[in-house]
Coordinates of C-alpha atoms and ligand atoms in Angstrom, one line a residue:
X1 CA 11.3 -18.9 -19.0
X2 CA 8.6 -15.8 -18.0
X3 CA 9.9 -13.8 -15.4
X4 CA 7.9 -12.5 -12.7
X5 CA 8.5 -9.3 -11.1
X6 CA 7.5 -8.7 -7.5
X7 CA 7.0 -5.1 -6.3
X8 CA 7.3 -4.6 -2.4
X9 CA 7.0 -1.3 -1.0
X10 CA 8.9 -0.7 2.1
X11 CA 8.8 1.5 5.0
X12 CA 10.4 0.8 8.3
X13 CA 10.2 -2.8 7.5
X14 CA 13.9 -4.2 8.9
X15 CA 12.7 -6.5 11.3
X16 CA 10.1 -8.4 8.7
X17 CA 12.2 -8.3 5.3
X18 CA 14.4 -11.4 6.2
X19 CA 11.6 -13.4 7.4
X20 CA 9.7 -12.0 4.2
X21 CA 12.1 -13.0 1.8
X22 CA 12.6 -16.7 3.2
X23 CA 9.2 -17.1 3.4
X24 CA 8.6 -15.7 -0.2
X25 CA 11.5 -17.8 -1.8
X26 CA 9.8 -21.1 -0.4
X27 CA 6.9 -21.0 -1.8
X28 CA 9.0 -19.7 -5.4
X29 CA 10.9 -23.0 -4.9
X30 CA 7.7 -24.9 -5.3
X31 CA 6.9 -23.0 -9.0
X32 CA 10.1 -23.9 -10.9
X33 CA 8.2 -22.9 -14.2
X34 CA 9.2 -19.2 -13.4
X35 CA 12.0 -16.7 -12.6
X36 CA 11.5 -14.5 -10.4
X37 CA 12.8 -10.8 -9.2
X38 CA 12.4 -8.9 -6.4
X39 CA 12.1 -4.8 -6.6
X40 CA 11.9 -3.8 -3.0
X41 CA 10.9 0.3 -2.8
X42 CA 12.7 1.6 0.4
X43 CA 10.4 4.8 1.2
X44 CA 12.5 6.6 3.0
X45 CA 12.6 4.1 5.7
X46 CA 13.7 5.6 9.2
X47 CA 15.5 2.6 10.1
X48 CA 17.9 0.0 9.5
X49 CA 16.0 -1.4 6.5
X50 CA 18.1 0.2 3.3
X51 CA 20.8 -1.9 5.6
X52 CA 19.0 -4.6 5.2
X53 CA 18.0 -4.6 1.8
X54 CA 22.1 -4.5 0.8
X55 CA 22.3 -7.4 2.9
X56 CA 19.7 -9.2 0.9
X57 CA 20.7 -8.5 -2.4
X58 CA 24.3 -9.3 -1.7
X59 CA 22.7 -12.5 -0.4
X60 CA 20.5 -13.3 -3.1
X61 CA 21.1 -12.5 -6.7
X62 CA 17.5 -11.7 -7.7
X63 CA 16.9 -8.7 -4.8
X64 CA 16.9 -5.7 -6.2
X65 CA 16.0 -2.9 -4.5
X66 CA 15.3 1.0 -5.4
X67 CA 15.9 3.5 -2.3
X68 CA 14.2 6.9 -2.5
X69 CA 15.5 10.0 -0.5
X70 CA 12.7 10.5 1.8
X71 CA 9.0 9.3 2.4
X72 CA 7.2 9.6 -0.9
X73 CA 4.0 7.1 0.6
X74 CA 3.2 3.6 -0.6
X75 CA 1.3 4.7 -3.7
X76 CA 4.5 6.5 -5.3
X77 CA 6.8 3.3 -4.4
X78 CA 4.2 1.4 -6.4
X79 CA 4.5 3.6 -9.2
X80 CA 8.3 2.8 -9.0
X81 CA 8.2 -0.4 -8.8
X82 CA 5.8 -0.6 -11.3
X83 CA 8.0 1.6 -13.8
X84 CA 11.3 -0.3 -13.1
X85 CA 9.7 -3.7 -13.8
X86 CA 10.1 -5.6 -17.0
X87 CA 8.9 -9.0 -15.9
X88 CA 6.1 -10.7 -18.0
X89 CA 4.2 -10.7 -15.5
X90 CA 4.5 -8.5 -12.4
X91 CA 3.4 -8.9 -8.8
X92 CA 2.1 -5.9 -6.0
X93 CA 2.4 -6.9 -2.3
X94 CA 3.1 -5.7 0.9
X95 CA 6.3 -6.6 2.9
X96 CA 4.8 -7.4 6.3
X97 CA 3.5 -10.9 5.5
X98 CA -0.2 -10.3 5.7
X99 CA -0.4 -11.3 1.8
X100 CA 0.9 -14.9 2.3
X101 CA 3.2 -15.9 -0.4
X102 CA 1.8 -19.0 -0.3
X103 CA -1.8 -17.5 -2.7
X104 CA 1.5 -17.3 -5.9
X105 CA 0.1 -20.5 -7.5
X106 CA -3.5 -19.7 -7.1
X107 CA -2.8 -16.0 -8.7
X108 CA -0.6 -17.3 -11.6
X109 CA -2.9 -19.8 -12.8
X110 CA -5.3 -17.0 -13.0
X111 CA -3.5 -15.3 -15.4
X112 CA -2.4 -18.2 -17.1
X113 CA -6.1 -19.4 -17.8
X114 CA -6.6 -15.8 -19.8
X115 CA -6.6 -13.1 -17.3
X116 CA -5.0 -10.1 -17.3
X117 CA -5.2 -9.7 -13.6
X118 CA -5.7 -11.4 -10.5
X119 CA -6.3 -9.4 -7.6
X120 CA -7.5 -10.3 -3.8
X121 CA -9.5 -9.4 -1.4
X122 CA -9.8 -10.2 2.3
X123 CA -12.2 -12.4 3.7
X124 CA -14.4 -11.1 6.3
X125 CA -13.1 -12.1 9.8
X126 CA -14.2 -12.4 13.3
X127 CA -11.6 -10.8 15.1
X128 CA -11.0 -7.7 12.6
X129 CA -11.5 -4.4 14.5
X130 CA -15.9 -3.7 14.0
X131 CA -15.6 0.2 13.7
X132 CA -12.8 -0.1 11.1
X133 CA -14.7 -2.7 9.2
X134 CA -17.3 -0.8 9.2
X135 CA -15.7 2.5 8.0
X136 CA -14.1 0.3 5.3
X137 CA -17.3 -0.9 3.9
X138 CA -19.0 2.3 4.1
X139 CA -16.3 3.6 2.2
X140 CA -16.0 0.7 -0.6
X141 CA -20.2 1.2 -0.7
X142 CA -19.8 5.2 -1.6
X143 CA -16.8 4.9 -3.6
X144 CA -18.7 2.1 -5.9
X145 CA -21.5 4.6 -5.8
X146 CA -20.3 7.7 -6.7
X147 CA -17.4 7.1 -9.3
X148 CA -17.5 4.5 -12.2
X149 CA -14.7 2.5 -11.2
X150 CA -16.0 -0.4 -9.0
X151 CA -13.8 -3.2 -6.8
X152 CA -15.1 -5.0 -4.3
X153 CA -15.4 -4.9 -0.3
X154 CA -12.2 -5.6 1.5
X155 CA -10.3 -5.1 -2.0
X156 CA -6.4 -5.1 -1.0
X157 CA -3.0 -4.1 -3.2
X158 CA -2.1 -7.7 -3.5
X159 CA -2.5 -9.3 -7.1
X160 CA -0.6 -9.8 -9.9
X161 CA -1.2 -8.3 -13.5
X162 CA 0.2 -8.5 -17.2
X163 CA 3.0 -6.8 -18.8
X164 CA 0.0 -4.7 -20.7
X165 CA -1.6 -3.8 -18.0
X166 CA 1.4 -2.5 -16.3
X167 CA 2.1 -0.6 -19.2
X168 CA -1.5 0.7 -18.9
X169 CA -0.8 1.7 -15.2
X170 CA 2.5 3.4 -15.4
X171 CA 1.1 5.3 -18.5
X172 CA -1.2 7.0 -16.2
X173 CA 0.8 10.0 -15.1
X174 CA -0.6 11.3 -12.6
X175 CA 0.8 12.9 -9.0
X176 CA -1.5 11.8 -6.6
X177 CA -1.9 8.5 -7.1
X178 CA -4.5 5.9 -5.7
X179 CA -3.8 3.0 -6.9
X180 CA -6.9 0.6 -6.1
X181 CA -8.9 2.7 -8.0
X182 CA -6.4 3.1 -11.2
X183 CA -6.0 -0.7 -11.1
X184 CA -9.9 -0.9 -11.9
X185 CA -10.0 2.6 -14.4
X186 CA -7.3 0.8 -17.1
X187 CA -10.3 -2.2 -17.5
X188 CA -8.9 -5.2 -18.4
X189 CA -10.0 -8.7 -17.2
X190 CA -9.5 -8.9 -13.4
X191 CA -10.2 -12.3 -11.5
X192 CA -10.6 -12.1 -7.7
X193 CA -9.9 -14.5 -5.4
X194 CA -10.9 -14.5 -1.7
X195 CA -7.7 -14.9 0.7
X196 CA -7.8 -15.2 4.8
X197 CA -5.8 -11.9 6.1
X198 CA -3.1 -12.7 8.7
X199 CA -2.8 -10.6 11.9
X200 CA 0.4 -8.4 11.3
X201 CA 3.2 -10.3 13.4
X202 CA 6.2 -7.7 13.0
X203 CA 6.6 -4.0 13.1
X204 CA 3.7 -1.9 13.3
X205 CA 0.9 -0.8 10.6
X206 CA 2.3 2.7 8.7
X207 CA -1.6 3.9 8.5
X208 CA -3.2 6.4 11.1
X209 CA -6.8 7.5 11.4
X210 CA -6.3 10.3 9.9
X211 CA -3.9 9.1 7.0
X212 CA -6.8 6.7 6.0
X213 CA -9.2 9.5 5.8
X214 CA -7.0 11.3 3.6
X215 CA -6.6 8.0 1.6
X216 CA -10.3 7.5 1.3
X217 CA -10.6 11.1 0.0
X218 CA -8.2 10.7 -2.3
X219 CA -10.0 7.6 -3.6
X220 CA -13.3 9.5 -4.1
X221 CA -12.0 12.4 -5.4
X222 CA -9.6 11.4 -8.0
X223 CA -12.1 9.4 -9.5
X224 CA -15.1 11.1 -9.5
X225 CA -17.0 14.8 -9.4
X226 CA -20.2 13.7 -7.6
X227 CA -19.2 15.9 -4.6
X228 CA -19.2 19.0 -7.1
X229 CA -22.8 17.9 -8.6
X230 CA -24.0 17.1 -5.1
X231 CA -23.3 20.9 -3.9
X232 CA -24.7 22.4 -7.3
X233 CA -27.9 20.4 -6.7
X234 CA -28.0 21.2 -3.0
X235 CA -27.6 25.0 -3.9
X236 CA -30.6 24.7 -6.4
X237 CA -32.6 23.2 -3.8
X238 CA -32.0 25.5 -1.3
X239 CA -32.4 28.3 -3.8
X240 CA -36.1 26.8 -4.8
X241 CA -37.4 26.7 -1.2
X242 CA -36.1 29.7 -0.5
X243 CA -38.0 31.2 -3.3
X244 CA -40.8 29.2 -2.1
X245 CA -40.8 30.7 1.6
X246 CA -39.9 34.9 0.3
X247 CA -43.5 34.2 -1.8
X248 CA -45.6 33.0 1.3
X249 CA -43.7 36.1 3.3
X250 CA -44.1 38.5 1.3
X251 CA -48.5 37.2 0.4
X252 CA -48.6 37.8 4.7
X253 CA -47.0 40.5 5.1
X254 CA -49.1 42.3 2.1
X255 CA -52.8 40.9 3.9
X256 CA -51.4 41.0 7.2
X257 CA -48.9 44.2 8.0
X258 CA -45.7 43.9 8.5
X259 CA -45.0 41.8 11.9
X260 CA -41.4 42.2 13.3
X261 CA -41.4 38.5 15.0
X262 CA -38.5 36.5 13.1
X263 CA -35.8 36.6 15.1
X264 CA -35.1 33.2 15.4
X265 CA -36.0 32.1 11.9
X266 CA -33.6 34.5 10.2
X267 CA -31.1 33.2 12.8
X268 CA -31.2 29.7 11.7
X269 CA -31.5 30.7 7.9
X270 CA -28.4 33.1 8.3
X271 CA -26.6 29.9 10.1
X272 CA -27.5 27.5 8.1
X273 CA -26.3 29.0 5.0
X274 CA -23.6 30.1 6.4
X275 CA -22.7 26.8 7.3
X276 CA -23.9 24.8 3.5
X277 CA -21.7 27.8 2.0
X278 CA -18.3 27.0 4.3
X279 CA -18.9 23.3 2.9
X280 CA -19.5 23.7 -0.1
X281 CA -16.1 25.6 -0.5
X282 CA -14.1 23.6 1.2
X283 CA -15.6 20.2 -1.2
X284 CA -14.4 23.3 -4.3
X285 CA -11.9 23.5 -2.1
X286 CA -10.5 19.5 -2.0
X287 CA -10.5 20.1 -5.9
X288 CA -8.5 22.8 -6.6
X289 CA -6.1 22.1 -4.1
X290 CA -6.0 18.8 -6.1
X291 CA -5.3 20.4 -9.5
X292 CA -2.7 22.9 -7.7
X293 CA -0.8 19.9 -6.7
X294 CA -1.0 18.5 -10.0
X295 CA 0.4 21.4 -11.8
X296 CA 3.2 21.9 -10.2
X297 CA 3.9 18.5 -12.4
X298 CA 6.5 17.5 -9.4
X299 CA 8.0 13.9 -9.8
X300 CA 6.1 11.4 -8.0
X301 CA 9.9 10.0 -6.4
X302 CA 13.1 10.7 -6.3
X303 CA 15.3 7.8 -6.1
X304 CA 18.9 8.4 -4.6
X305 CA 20.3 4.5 -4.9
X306 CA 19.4 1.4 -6.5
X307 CA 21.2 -1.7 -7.5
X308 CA 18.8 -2.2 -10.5
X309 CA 21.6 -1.4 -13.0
X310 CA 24.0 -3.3 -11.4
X311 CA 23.9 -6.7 -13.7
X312 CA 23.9 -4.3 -17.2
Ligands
UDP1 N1 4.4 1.4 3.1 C1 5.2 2.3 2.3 N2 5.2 3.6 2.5 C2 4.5 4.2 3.5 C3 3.6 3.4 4.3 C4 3.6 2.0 4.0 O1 5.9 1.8 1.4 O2 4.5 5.4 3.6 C5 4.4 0.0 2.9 C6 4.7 -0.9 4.1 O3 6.0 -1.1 4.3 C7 3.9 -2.2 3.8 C8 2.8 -1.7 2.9 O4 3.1 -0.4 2.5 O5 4.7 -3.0 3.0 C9 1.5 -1.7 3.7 O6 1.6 -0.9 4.9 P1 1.0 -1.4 6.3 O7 1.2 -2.8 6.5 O8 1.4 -0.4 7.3 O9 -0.6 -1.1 6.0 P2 -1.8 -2.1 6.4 O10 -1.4 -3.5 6.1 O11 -2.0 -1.8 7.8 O12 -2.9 -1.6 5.5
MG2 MG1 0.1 -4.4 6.6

């Protein structure tokens, strides 16, 4: 029989795993064609669920779970999930039940009928936040722009993929990981499939304002240098009408005398510079700090328990 691995990264997640896992194994029950594994990723949780997690594999024979020593993010506890599978085919989806179990027949026959992969992606919905929907499309709109791998709107880390293209994935070694767009940059056949997204009814959502912007960036600029191009062309533009406007000054000044008036232009020249200069090293900036990270060539986890080799 083809086993398939589900990875489920984990953080602060005690109250939902139990209901996750009984909730998971019904809808396995109804696909006896298949094993199927669990590898939870505990990321450093800050509560009981490592606790939890014992409990559950002690309970049932195919939870497996790998604990790391602190908060690595979700992206790293991918990668180790990812890395520790061997299933034929493996499975990425998030603990807190807003990627219903219940889409495991739809996504298997995908890959069955010739697919590699079989991703989803949220249906648009009346009752989603409007300012985060819209910064989400915005975002999905730029990032299809700019770089060369595309995905749709509304694109989600739910899907289930080959043993190849797992292979593809994990072979991909770098630190700072976003995974939506790496899941599109190995190629491969991907089929997508439309799911409703369910309101989170446990725990809280992990992201903040703030850690989605640094999310987005990552996405744009791991996978693309358009922000690099876009300040060499800005500079070459500026530097052209600038060229443009000393030519006309210095023509007056040669027919007309020299006239002092020009306070306020040099001002907002001076200023403006100033500021297209500030941003231009901090977009430099967003790339170097990236390749500092990267050389350091730190591992993307540390793992301090898992019960993975129990069974050899
Ligand atoms: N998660 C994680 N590490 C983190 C943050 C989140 O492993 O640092 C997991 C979390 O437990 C969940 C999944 O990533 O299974 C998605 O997180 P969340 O539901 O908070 O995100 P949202 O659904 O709001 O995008
Ligand atoms: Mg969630």
């Amino acid at each position: 029989m083809k086993l398939i691995d589900i990875v489920v990264p984990c953080y602060n997640e005690e109250e939902v795993l139990p209901l996750f896992i009984e909730e998971t194994n019904k809808v396995i029950a109804t696909i006896p064609d298949y094993d199927f594994r669990y590898i939870f990723i505990n990321d450093g949780s800050k509560d009981k669920t490592l606790f939890v997690l014992r409990e559950l594999a002690a309970k049932y024979s195919n939870a497996k779970y790998i604990s790391f020593s602190r908060n690595f993010g979700k992206e790293s506890a991918m990668y180790a999930g990812l890395e520790h599978s061997t299933g034929d085919y493996v499975i990425v989806m998030d603990a807190d039940l807003q990627h219903p179990p219940a889409m495991f027949p739809q996504m298997i026959e995908g890959v069955e009928e010739g697919y590699d992969c079989c991703a989803l992606y949220r249906a648009k919905q009346k009752g989603e936040n409007p300012i985060r929907q819209m910064i989400s499309k915005m975002f999905f709109g730029f990032q299809n722009k700019i770089s060369d791998v595309k995905m749709p709107d509304g694109a989600v880390d739910y899907r289930i993929m080959s043993r190849q293209m797992v292979d593809s994935i994990i072979s991909l070694c770098e630190k700072q990981r976003f995974s939506k767009g790496l899941f599109c940059w190995v190629g491969y056949q991907t089929k997508w499939i439309e799911y409703q997204n369910v309101e989170r009814t446990v725990g809280t959502t992990k992201w903040s304002f703030w850690s989605l912007f640094k999310y987005a960036l990552d996405g744009i600029t791991s996978f693309s240098v358009t922000p690099l191009r876009f300040i060499a062309v800005l500079g070459f533009v500026i530097s052209a009408l600038a060229f443009i406007w000393i030519i006309i000054t210095l023509i007056q000044t040669l027919i007309m005398g020299i006239d002092v008036p020009g306070y306020v232009t040099t001002l907002c020249a001076v200023l403006f510079m100033g500021g297209i200069i500030e941003m231009s090293v901090g977009v430099l900036g967003e790339y170097i700090g990236r390749i500092y990270i990267e050389s350091k060539d730190r591992p993307i986890y540390i793992a301090k328990e898992t019960n993975l080799d129990d069974d050899k």
